[in-house]
Amino acid sequence: MPTKTTTSKVSKLNTIKTPAWFKETKVKTDVDPADAQKTQVAITSGTYKKVVPLLKEGDTLDFGAGLGKGAKILKADSYEPFPKKGFTETSAIPNSSYDNAVSLNVLNVVKPDVRNDIVLDIGRILKPEGTAIITTRGSDIFGNKNNITKGVLSNLEDGAVITSSGTYQKGFTNTELKNYVSELLGKDFKVENITGLGKAGIKVTKL
């Protein structure tokens, strides 16, 4: 059985806690990475509009663009690892090629190994002094007392659920998200918490 993974003792202390009212429902736990496609929605335009003032002048990439509607708001290029049709490798995106990268509620729908690759790719494609805005879901992955998410707790990491629709959902606190990305990208990046875009959010600057 896989062991649970965390990035540090600090982030471990700040992970999303499973609510006492959460009750597991037996579901299929063999989630394929491409099942993240099921989480793609077309109702995030409001959040994308809030991102616009946070970006620098220059080229922008919407990383994990889903249905591509947000990219139109940002006037950005779009990259979706699990599109409705086809598949494009991130290796096709050159190093240091974008002034901005935006990734809204993408990291929370993939397992840790895929998530790590996404964060490293975002760091790789940013130009020096480039900016990335990253948001995730939080404790809302469990639903609420009156509408509990149907699924089981993941054995890969704390604060994660495999849902009855066959998707993976990991909730983050602001501190956990900041620590995770900081530790993964290293000293060549500055990571700051931001508010008002989602349950957890950060701004990453490539130094």
Tab-separated table of C-alpha atoms in Angstrom:
chain	number	residue	atom	x	y	z
A	1	MET	CA	0.000	0.000	0.000
A	2	PRO	CA	1.411	3.457	-0.873
A	3	THR	CA	2.568	5.552	2.052
A	4	LYS	CA	1.226	9.015	2.643
A	5	THR	CA	3.442	11.785	1.317
A	6	THR	CA	4.029	15.266	2.693
A	7	THR	CA	6.548	17.928	1.809
A	8	SER	CA	7.708	18.856	5.307
A	9	LYS	CA	6.816	18.834	8.979
A	10	VAL	CA	5.658	22.428	8.628
A	11	SER	CA	3.255	21.693	5.772
A	12	LYS	CA	2.116	18.508	7.541
A	13	LEU	CA	0.921	20.631	10.457
A	14	ASN	CA	-1.077	22.838	8.120
A	15	THR	CA	-2.821	20.243	5.985
A	16	ILE	CA	-6.587	20.171	5.586
A	17	LYS	CA	-8.132	18.115	8.364
A	18	THR	CA	-10.906	15.606	7.671
A	19	PRO	CA	-14.135	16.928	9.274
A	20	ALA	CA	-15.620	14.768	12.009
A	21	TRP	CA	-18.898	14.619	10.058
A	22	PHE	CA	-17.308	13.200	6.907
A	23	LYS	CA	-18.424	9.615	6.253
A	24	GLU	CA	-16.764	7.528	3.576
A	25	THR	CA	-18.775	5.952	0.768
A	26	LYS	CA	-17.271	2.952	-1.001
A	27	VAL	CA	-16.104	3.935	-4.499
A	28	LYS	CA	-13.653	2.783	-7.153
A	29	THR	CA	-10.206	3.992	-6.088
A	30	ASP	CA	-8.227	3.304	-9.270
A	31	VAL	CA	-8.226	6.852	-10.651
A	32	ASP	CA	-6.590	7.424	-14.020
A	33	PRO	CA	-4.801	10.811	-14.370
A	34	ALA	CA	-7.000	11.615	-17.359
A	35	ASP	CA	-10.061	11.384	-15.088
A	36	ALA	CA	-9.192	14.975	-14.106
A	37	GLN	CA	-10.964	15.845	-17.347
A	38	LYS	CA	-14.258	15.255	-15.538
A	39	THR	CA	-13.619	18.311	-13.356
A	40	GLN	CA	-13.467	20.750	-16.277
A	41	VAL	CA	-16.223	23.353	-15.954
A	42	ALA	CA	-17.246	26.524	-17.751
A	43	ILE	CA	-18.247	28.659	-14.772
A	44	THR	CA	-14.937	30.184	-13.619
A	45	SER	CA	-14.992	33.426	-15.625
A	46	GLY	CA	-15.369	35.572	-12.496
A	47	THR	CA	-12.155	34.230	-11.002
A	48	TYR	CA	-10.245	34.708	-14.249
A	49	LYS	CA	-11.332	38.367	-14.371
A	50	LYS	CA	-9.899	38.879	-10.864
A	51	VAL	CA	-6.563	37.441	-12.030
A	52	VAL	CA	-6.053	39.968	-14.846
A	53	PRO	CA	-4.803	42.863	-12.616
A	54	LEU	CA	-2.262	40.525	-10.961
A	55	LEU	CA	-0.432	39.715	-14.188
A	56	LYS	CA	2.548	41.457	-15.770
A	57	GLU	CA	2.668	42.781	-19.307
A	58	GLY	CA	3.620	40.069	-21.769
A	59	ASP	CA	2.717	36.566	-22.856
A	60	THR	CA	0.468	34.479	-20.606
A	61	LEU	CA	-0.182	30.744	-20.454
A	62	ASP	CA	-3.311	29.274	-18.883
A	63	PHE	CA	-1.901	25.999	-17.546
A	64	GLY	CA	-4.702	23.495	-17.082
A	65	ALA	CA	-7.095	25.518	-19.194
A	66	GLY	CA	-9.972	23.031	-19.087
A	67	LEU	CA	-12.494	24.106	-21.703
A	68	GLY	CA	-10.397	27.147	-22.630
A	69	LYS	CA	-12.913	29.844	-21.692
A	70	GLY	CA	-10.619	31.446	-19.098
A	71	ALA	CA	-7.786	31.734	-21.600
A	72	LYS	CA	-9.996	33.971	-23.752
A	73	ILE	CA	-10.549	36.326	-20.807
A	74	LEU	CA	-6.800	36.483	-20.166
A	75	LYS	CA	-5.980	36.744	-23.885
A	76	ALA	CA	-3.651	33.864	-23.118
A	77	ASP	CA	-2.302	30.752	-24.750
A	78	SER	CA	-3.833	27.617	-23.257
A	79	TYR	CA	-2.393	24.291	-22.207
A	80	GLU	CA	-4.592	21.420	-21.035
A	81	PRO	CA	-2.879	18.119	-20.172
A	82	PHE	CA	-6.160	16.228	-20.373
A	83	PRO	CA	-8.184	17.892	-23.142
A	84	LYS	CA	-11.459	16.555	-24.472
A	85	LYS	CA	-9.597	15.474	-27.607
A	86	GLY	CA	-5.948	14.516	-27.906
A	87	PHE	CA	-2.986	15.056	-25.605
A	88	THR	CA	-0.059	17.465	-25.787
A	89	GLU	CA	3.166	16.952	-23.847
A	90	THR	CA	4.437	19.911	-21.795
A	91	SER	CA	7.909	19.278	-23.238
A	92	ALA	CA	6.600	21.116	-26.322
A	93	ILE	CA	6.535	24.349	-24.283
A	94	PRO	CA	10.002	25.990	-24.376
A	95	ASN	CA	11.865	26.941	-21.202
A	96	SER	CA	11.514	30.558	-20.033
A	97	SER	CA	8.899	31.332	-22.666
A	98	TYR	CA	6.106	33.087	-20.711
A	99	ASP	CA	5.883	36.245	-18.629
A	100	ASN	CA	2.843	34.864	-16.799
A	101	ALA	CA	1.302	31.504	-15.997
A	102	VAL	CA	-2.135	30.942	-14.488
A	103	SER	CA	-3.298	27.648	-12.955
A	104	LEU	CA	-6.697	27.831	-11.261
A	105	ASN	CA	-7.948	24.826	-9.281
A	106	VAL	CA	-5.770	22.422	-11.235
A	107	LEU	CA	-3.330	21.127	-8.602
A	108	ASN	CA	-6.200	19.868	-6.464
A	109	VAL	CA	-7.555	17.457	-9.115
A	110	VAL	CA	-4.379	15.427	-9.689
A	111	LYS	CA	-2.368	12.983	-7.622
A	112	PRO	CA	0.952	14.041	-6.043
A	113	ASP	CA	3.263	12.783	-8.807
A	114	VAL	CA	1.317	14.584	-11.549
A	115	ARG	CA	0.976	17.669	-9.329
A	116	ASN	CA	4.735	17.836	-8.800
A	117	ASP	CA	5.318	17.742	-12.559
A	118	ILE	CA	2.817	20.557	-13.105
A	119	VAL	CA	4.477	22.835	-10.544
A	120	LEU	CA	7.956	22.139	-11.937
A	121	ASP	CA	6.715	22.788	-15.478
A	122	ILE	CA	5.194	26.111	-14.444
A	123	GLY	CA	8.527	27.107	-12.933
A	124	ARG	CA	10.367	25.954	-16.051
A	125	ILE	CA	8.286	27.869	-18.583
A	126	LEU	CA	8.328	31.191	-16.690
A	127	LYS	CA	10.750	33.870	-17.853
A	128	PRO	CA	13.043	35.455	-15.232
A	129	GLU	CA	10.885	37.835	-13.146
A	130	GLY	CA	7.837	36.028	-14.547
A	131	THR	CA	4.709	35.564	-12.439
A	132	ALA	CA	2.449	32.576	-11.799
A	133	ILE	CA	-0.947	32.684	-10.081
A	134	ILE	CA	-1.994	29.323	-8.635
A	135	THR	CA	-5.188	28.482	-6.730
A	136	THR	CA	-6.689	25.309	-5.284
A	137	ARG	CA	-9.734	24.119	-3.429
A	138	GLY	CA	-9.700	23.780	0.350
A	139	SER	CA	-11.850	21.985	2.917
A	140	ASP	CA	-14.807	22.283	0.539
A	141	ILE	CA	-13.596	19.050	-1.117
A	142	PHE	CA	-15.449	17.262	1.696
A	143	GLY	CA	-18.721	19.054	0.977
A	144	ASN	CA	-20.642	20.121	4.068
A	145	LYS	CA	-22.755	18.536	6.794
A	146	ASN	CA	-25.872	18.744	4.644
A	147	ASN	CA	-24.227	17.624	1.403
A	148	ILE	CA	-21.271	15.361	2.123
A	149	THR	CA	-19.003	14.460	-0.794
A	150	LYS	CA	-19.474	10.814	-1.746
A	151	GLY	CA	-16.113	9.094	-1.759
A	152	VAL	CA	-13.235	7.686	0.271
A	153	LEU	CA	-10.153	9.240	1.823
A	154	SER	CA	-7.011	8.849	-0.266
A	155	ASN	CA	-4.168	6.780	1.166
A	156	LEU	CA	-1.632	8.899	-0.748
A	157	GLU	CA	-1.808	12.083	1.321
A	158	ASP	CA	-3.814	13.931	3.939
A	159	GLY	CA	-6.741	16.097	2.953
A	160	ALA	CA	-7.566	14.182	-0.224
A	161	VAL	CA	-10.665	12.326	-1.422
A	162	ILE	CA	-11.415	9.951	-4.284
A	163	THR	CA	-14.952	10.851	-5.277
A	164	SER	CA	-17.831	8.735	-6.532
A	165	SER	CA	-17.458	10.362	-9.955
A	166	GLY	CA	-13.983	8.860	-10.209
A	167	THR	CA	-12.011	12.061	-9.615
A	168	TYR	CA	-9.201	12.926	-7.211
A	169	GLN	CA	-9.573	16.010	-5.010
A	170	LYS	CA	-6.931	17.381	-2.644
A	171	GLY	CA	-7.720	20.346	-0.423
A	172	PHE	CA	-5.028	22.831	0.618
A	173	THR	CA	-4.696	25.500	3.265
A	174	ASN	CA	-2.956	28.706	2.209
A	175	THR	CA	0.097	27.804	4.285
A	176	GLU	CA	0.257	24.266	2.934
A	177	LEU	CA	0.064	25.412	-0.690
A	178	LYS	CA	2.752	28.057	-0.162
A	179	ASN	CA	5.100	25.632	1.607
A	180	TYR	CA	4.557	22.882	-0.942
A	181	VAL	CA	5.317	25.051	-3.981
A	182	SER	CA	8.217	26.832	-2.238
A	183	GLU	CA	9.920	23.578	-1.332
A	184	LEU	CA	9.396	22.084	-4.767
A	185	LEU	CA	10.620	25.086	-6.787
A	186	GLY	CA	13.454	26.080	-4.458
A	187	LYS	CA	15.368	29.273	-3.753
A	188	ASP	CA	15.121	30.701	-7.278
A	189	PHE	CA	11.431	31.471	-6.743
A	190	LYS	CA	9.515	33.750	-4.394
A	191	VAL	CA	6.139	32.408	-3.251
A	192	GLU	CA	3.524	34.634	-1.586
A	193	ASN	CA	-0.009	33.928	-0.422
A	194	ILE	CA	-2.856	35.825	-2.087
A	195	THR	CA	-6.519	36.014	-1.131
A	196	GLY	CA	-9.806	36.531	-2.915
A	197	LEU	CA	-9.322	33.998	-5.731
A	198	GLY	CA	-10.172	30.693	-4.072
A	199	LYS	CA	-9.821	28.669	-0.901
A	200	ALA	CA	-6.016	28.743	-1.256
A	201	GLY	CA	-3.934	30.905	-3.550
A	202	ILE	CA	-0.327	31.926	-4.224
A	203	LYS	CA	1.695	34.238	-6.417
A	204	VAL	CA	4.996	32.793	-7.654
A	205	THR	CA	7.777	35.025	-8.972
A	206	LYS	CA	10.799	33.599	-10.770
A	207	LEU	CA	13.874	35.423	-9.457
